[in-house]
Each structure stands twice: as structure tokens, then as C-alpha cells.
Short mmCIF file of C-alpha atoms in Angstrom, two decimals:
data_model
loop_
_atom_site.label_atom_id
_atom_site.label_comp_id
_atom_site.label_asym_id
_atom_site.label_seq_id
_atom_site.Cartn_x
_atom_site.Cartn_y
_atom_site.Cartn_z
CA UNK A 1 98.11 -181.35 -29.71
CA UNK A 2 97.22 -177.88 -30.66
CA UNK A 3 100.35 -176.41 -31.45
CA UNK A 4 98.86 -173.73 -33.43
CA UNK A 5 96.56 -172.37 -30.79
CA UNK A 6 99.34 -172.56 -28.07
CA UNK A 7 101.54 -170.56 -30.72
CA UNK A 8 98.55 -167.75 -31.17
CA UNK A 9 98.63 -167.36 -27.33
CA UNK A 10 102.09 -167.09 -26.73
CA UNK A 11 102.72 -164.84 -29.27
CA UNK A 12 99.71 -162.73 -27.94
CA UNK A 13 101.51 -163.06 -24.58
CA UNK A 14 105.00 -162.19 -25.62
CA UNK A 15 103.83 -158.90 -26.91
CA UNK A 16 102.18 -158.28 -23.54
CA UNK A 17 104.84 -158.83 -21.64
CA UNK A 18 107.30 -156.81 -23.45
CA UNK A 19 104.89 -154.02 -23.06
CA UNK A 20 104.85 -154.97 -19.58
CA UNK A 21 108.49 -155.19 -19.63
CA UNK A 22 109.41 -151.93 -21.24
CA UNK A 23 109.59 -149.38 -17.95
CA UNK A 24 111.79 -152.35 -16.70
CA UNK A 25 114.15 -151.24 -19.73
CA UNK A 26 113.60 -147.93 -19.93
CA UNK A 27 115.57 -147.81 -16.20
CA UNK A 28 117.52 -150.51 -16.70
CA UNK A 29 119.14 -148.44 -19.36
CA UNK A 30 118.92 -145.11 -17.60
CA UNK A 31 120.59 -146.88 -14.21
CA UNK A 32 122.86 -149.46 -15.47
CA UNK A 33 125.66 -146.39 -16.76
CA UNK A 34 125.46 -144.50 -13.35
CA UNK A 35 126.57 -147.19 -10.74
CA UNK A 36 129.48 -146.19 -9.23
CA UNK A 37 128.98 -142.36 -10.36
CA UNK A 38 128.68 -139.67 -8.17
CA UNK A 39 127.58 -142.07 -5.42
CA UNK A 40 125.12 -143.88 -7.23
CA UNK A 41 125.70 -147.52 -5.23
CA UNK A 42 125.35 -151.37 -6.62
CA UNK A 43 122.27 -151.40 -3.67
CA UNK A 44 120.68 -148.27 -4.43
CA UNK A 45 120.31 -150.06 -8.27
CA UNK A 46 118.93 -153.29 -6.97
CA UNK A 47 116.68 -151.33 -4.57
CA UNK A 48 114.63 -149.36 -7.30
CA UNK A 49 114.86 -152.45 -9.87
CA UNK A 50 113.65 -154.75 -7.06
CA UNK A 51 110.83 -151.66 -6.60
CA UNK A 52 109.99 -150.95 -10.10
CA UNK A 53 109.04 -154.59 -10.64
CA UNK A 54 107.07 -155.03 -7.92
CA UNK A 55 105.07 -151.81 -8.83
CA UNK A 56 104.61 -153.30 -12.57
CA UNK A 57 103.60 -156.67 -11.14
CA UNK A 58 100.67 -155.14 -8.73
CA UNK A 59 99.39 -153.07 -12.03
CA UNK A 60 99.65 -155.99 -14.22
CA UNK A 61 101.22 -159.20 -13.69
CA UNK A 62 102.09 -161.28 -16.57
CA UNK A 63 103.19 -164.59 -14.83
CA UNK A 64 100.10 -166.25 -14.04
CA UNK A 65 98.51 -166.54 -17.78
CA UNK A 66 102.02 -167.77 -18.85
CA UNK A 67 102.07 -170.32 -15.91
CA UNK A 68 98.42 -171.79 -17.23
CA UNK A 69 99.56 -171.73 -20.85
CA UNK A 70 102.80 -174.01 -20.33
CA UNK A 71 101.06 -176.06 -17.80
CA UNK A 72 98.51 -176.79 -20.42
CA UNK A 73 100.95 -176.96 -23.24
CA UNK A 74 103.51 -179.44 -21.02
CA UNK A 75 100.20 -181.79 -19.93
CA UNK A 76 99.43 -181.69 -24.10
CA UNK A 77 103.29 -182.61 -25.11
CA UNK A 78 103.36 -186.15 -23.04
CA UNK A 79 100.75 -186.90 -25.69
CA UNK A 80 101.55 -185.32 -28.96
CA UNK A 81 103.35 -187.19 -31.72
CA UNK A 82 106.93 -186.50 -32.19
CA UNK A 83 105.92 -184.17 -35.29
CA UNK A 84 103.65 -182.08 -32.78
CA UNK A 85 106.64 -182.13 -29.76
CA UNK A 86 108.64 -180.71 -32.50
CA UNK A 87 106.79 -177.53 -33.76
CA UNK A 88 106.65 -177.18 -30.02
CA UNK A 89 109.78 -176.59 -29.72
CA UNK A 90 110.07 -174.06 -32.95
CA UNK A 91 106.94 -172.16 -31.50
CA UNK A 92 108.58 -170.92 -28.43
CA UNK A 93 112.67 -170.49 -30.34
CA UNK A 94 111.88 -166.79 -31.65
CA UNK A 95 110.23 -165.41 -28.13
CA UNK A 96 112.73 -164.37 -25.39
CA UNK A 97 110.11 -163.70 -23.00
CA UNK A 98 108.49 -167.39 -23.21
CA UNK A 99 111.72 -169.49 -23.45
CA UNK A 100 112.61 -167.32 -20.01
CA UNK A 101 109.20 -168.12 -18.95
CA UNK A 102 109.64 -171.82 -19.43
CA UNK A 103 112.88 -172.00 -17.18
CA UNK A 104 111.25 -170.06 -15.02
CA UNK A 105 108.78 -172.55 -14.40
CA UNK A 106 110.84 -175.40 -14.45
CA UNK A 107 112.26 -173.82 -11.12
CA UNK A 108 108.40 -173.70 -9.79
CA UNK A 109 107.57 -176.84 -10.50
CA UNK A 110 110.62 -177.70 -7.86
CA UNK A 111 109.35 -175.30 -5.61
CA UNK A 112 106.14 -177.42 -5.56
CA UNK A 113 107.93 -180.71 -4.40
CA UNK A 114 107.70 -181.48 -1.40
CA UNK A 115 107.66 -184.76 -0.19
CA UNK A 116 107.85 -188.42 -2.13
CA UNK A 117 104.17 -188.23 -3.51
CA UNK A 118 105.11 -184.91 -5.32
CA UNK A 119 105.21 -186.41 -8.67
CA UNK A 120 102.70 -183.73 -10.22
CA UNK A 121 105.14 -181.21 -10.60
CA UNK A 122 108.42 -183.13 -11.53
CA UNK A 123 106.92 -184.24 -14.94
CA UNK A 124 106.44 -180.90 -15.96
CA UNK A 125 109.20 -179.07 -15.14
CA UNK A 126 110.94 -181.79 -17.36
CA UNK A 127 108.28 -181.17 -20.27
CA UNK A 128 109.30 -177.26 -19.73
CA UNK A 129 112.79 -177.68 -20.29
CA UNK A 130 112.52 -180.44 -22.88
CA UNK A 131 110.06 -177.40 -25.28
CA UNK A 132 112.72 -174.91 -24.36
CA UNK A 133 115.32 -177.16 -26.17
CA UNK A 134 118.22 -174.98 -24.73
CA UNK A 135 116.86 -172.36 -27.12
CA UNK A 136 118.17 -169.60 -24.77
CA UNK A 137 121.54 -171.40 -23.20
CA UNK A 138 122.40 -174.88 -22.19
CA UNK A 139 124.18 -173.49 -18.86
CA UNK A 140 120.89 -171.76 -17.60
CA UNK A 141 118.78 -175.17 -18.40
CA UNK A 142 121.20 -176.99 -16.69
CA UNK A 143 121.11 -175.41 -14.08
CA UNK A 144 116.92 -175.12 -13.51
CA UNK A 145 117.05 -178.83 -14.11
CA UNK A 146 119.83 -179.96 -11.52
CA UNK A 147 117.34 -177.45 -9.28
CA UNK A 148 114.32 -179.83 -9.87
CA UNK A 149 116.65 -183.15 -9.94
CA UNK A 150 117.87 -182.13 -5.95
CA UNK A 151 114.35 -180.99 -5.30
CA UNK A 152 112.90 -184.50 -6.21
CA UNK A 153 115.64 -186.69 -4.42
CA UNK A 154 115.44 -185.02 -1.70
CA UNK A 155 111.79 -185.19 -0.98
CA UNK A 156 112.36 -189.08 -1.61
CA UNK A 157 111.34 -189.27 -5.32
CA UNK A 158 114.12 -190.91 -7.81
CA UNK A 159 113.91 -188.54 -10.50
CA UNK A 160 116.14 -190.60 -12.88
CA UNK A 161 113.11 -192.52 -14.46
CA UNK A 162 111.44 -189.54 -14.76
CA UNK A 163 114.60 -188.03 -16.67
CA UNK A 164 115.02 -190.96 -19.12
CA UNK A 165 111.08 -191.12 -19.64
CA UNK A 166 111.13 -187.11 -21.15
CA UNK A 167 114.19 -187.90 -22.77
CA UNK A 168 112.60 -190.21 -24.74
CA UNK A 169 110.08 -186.90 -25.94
CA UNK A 170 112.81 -184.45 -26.72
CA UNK A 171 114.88 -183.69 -29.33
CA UNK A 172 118.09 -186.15 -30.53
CA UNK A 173 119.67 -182.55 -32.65
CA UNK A 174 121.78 -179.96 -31.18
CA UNK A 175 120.14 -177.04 -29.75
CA UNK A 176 120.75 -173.62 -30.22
CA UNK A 177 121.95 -172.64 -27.21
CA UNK A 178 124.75 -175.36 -26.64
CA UNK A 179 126.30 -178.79 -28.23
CA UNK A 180 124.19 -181.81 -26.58
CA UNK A 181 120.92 -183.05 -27.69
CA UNK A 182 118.46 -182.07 -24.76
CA UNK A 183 117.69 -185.67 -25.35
CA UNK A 184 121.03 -186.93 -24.07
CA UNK A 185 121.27 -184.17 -21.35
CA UNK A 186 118.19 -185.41 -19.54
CA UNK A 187 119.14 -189.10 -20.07
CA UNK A 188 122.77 -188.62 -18.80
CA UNK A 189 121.82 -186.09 -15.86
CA UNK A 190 122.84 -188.33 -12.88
CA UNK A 191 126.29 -187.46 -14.45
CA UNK A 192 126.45 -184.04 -14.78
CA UNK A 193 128.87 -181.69 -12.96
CA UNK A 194 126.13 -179.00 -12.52
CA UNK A 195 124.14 -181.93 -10.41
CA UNK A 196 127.13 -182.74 -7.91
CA UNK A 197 127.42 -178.59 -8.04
CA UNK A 198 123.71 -178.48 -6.86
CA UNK A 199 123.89 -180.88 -4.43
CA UNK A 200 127.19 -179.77 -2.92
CA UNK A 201 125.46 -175.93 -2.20
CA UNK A 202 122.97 -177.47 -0.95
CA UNK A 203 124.65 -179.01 2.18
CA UNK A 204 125.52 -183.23 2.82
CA UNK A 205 123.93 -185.77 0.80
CA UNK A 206 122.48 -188.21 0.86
CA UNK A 207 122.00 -188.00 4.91
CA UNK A 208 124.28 -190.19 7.28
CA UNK A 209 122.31 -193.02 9.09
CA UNK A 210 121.96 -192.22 12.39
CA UNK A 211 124.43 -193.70 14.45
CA UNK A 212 126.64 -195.55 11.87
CA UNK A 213 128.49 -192.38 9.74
CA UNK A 214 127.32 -194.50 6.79
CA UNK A 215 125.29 -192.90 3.80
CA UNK A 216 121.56 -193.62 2.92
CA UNK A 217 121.79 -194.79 -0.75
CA UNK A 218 120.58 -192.20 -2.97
CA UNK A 219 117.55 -193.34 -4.88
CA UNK A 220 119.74 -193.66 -8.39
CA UNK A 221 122.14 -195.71 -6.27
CA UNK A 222 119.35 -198.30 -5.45
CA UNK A 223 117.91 -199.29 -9.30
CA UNK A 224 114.85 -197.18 -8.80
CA UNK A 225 112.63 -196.46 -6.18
CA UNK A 226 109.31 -198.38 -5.79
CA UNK A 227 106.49 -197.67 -7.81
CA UNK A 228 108.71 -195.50 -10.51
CA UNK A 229 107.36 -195.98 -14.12
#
């Protein structure tokens, strides 16, 4: 794996989009202190944010290159040996704007799932999250992840094997941003309250079969689903 390259063109890419970033701030920290003043509403601030990032995205968007570099640096990982997977991880713990970056597209890799031969995007978005290493906060990764965990089941893919499989590939210390090892966080995830959470918002499941009242097994509840490495 070539940790060192993907390292040069993050870094290149943080500093980009903090340059990118930095009308974002510069209103963020006029605005924030006037909401509420002299009828200065909660709306009118998430108007011209919503506005002022849309303008800075038609001049210059920074998503896309960021999107090709973790998709190429997530393909690379499966591979790498668990010295490489690890200075993966430290390449991306000192850059806001990437670890963001990597939840973020944990959350469009589940936006690409759509039915039971969707498997292209659930290995990445597990890849993402197992480089971030709850860098930023175990909360927000938990949270992308039980995203792309209802995403899968419910386009008929058992993401459990999936789970266990990355788990294998991430790290067995405690992160920064919390107290579990990411690698017992993706291995235990058919457990965790932020799943049931995520399904519950999402409305009833598993489905009823038609006609009886009973439930359709979830794929976890069946040992796998066929064809699942």
C-alpha cells in the first residue's frame, strides 16, 4: 500500500479545503453571536449558511477529489499488511477535514445501496470508518455505520459478515475519540443500541409476512445469507 503517497495527497487536500472552508468560518463566526438579536432568526442563519456553501461549492468543490482518494485508499487497505492499515490510520488522526471526509463517505457508500447485489459500496464504507479509527468521536462513527448497517439489510444484504470481515483489518487499541477498539465495535454491531435506534427511525422491521402478522427473519437472524463470504 502506498501510505506515503495517500498521506502527500491528503495533506495537499486538507490545506485546500480549509482554504475552501475559510468564508464558511469567517460567517459562521460573524452569524453565530447575532441569532436571536434584533430579529436576526435561527432560519435566516441556516438560509445564508445553506447559501454560502452552495456558492463555494459551484466555485470550487472539494468533495469529489476527496471521494477518489479514499475510494482508492479503502480498495488499497483490504490488501495492505497490518503495519500499512496502521500508518493508515495515523495519516488521517491530525486532519479534521479528512477524518470528516471519511464519515462522510461512509454515509455515501449507503446512499449507493440499493438492492441485494449492492455489495460494492458496503465494503468500503466499512474500510472508511475502520481508517477513521473514531479519531474524531465514537458517537458520530456509530452512527454513519448503523446508517450503512440498515442500508444493507434492508436492500437484502446481511451486513454482519461484512462487519466481522473489516473487523478483522482494524485496530484491537482504544481510539481517540471513545473507549472500544473499532475492532470490537464492528464485530459486536448487531448489538449496538445506536443500530435498534436506526432501525426504529426508520419505520417497522424486518417487514410482516403478508397475511400472517409474523416477521421475515432478519438476515443476522438466519446464520448468513447465501453467498456471504
Amino acid at each position: 500500500m502506498r501510505v506515503e503517497d495517500f498521506q502527500a495527497e491528503l495533506g495537499r487536500w486538507e490545506a485546500r479545503h480549509r482554504e475552501w472552508a475559510e468564508p464558511i468560518n469567517q460567517f459562521l463566526r460573524a452569524s453565530l453571536p447575532r441569532i436571536n438579536k434584533d430579529g436576526y432568526t435561527p432560519a435566516d442563519f441556516q438560509r445564508e449558511l445553506h447559501a454560502i456553501r452552495e456558492r463555494r461549492r459551484a466555485e470550487d468543490d472539494p468533495g469529489p477529489e476527496v471521494e477518489s482518494i479514499l475510494g482508492r485508499m479503502c480498495e488499497e487497505y483490504l490488501g495492505a499488511t497490518p503495519a500499512e492499515r496502521e500508518r493508515c490510520r495515523a495519516a488521517v488522526v491530525d486532519k479534521q477535514a479528512v477524518r470528516n471526509a471519511l464519515l462522510g463517505y461512509v454515509a455515501s457508500c449507503a446512499d449507493r445501496i440499493r438492492g441485494p447485489d449492492d455489495l460494492g459500496p458496503l465494503r468500503p464504507g466499512l474500510e472508511a470508518a475502520s481508517i477513521e479509527d473514531c479519531a474524531r468521536d465514537d458517537r458520530d462513527a456509530l452512527v454513519a455505520l448503523a446508517g450503512l448497517h440498515v442500508r444493507a439489510e434492508r436492500a437484502g444484504i446481511d451486513p454482519s459478515p461484512h462487519f466481522r470481515e473489516v473487523a478483522r483489518l482494524s485496530s484491537h487499541a482504544s481510539p481517540r475519540g471513545g473507549d472500544t477498539p473499532v475492532s470490537e465495535m464492528l464485530r459486536e454491531f448487531p448489538h449496538c443500541a445506536v443500530l435498534a435506534e436506526c432501525r426504529a427511525s426508520q419505520g417497522p422491521w424486518p417487514p410482516a409476512v403478508a397475511g400472517t402478522g409474523r416477521a421475515i427473519p432478519r438476515p443476522d437472524d438466519r446464520g448468513g445469507s447465501p453467498g456471504a463470504p
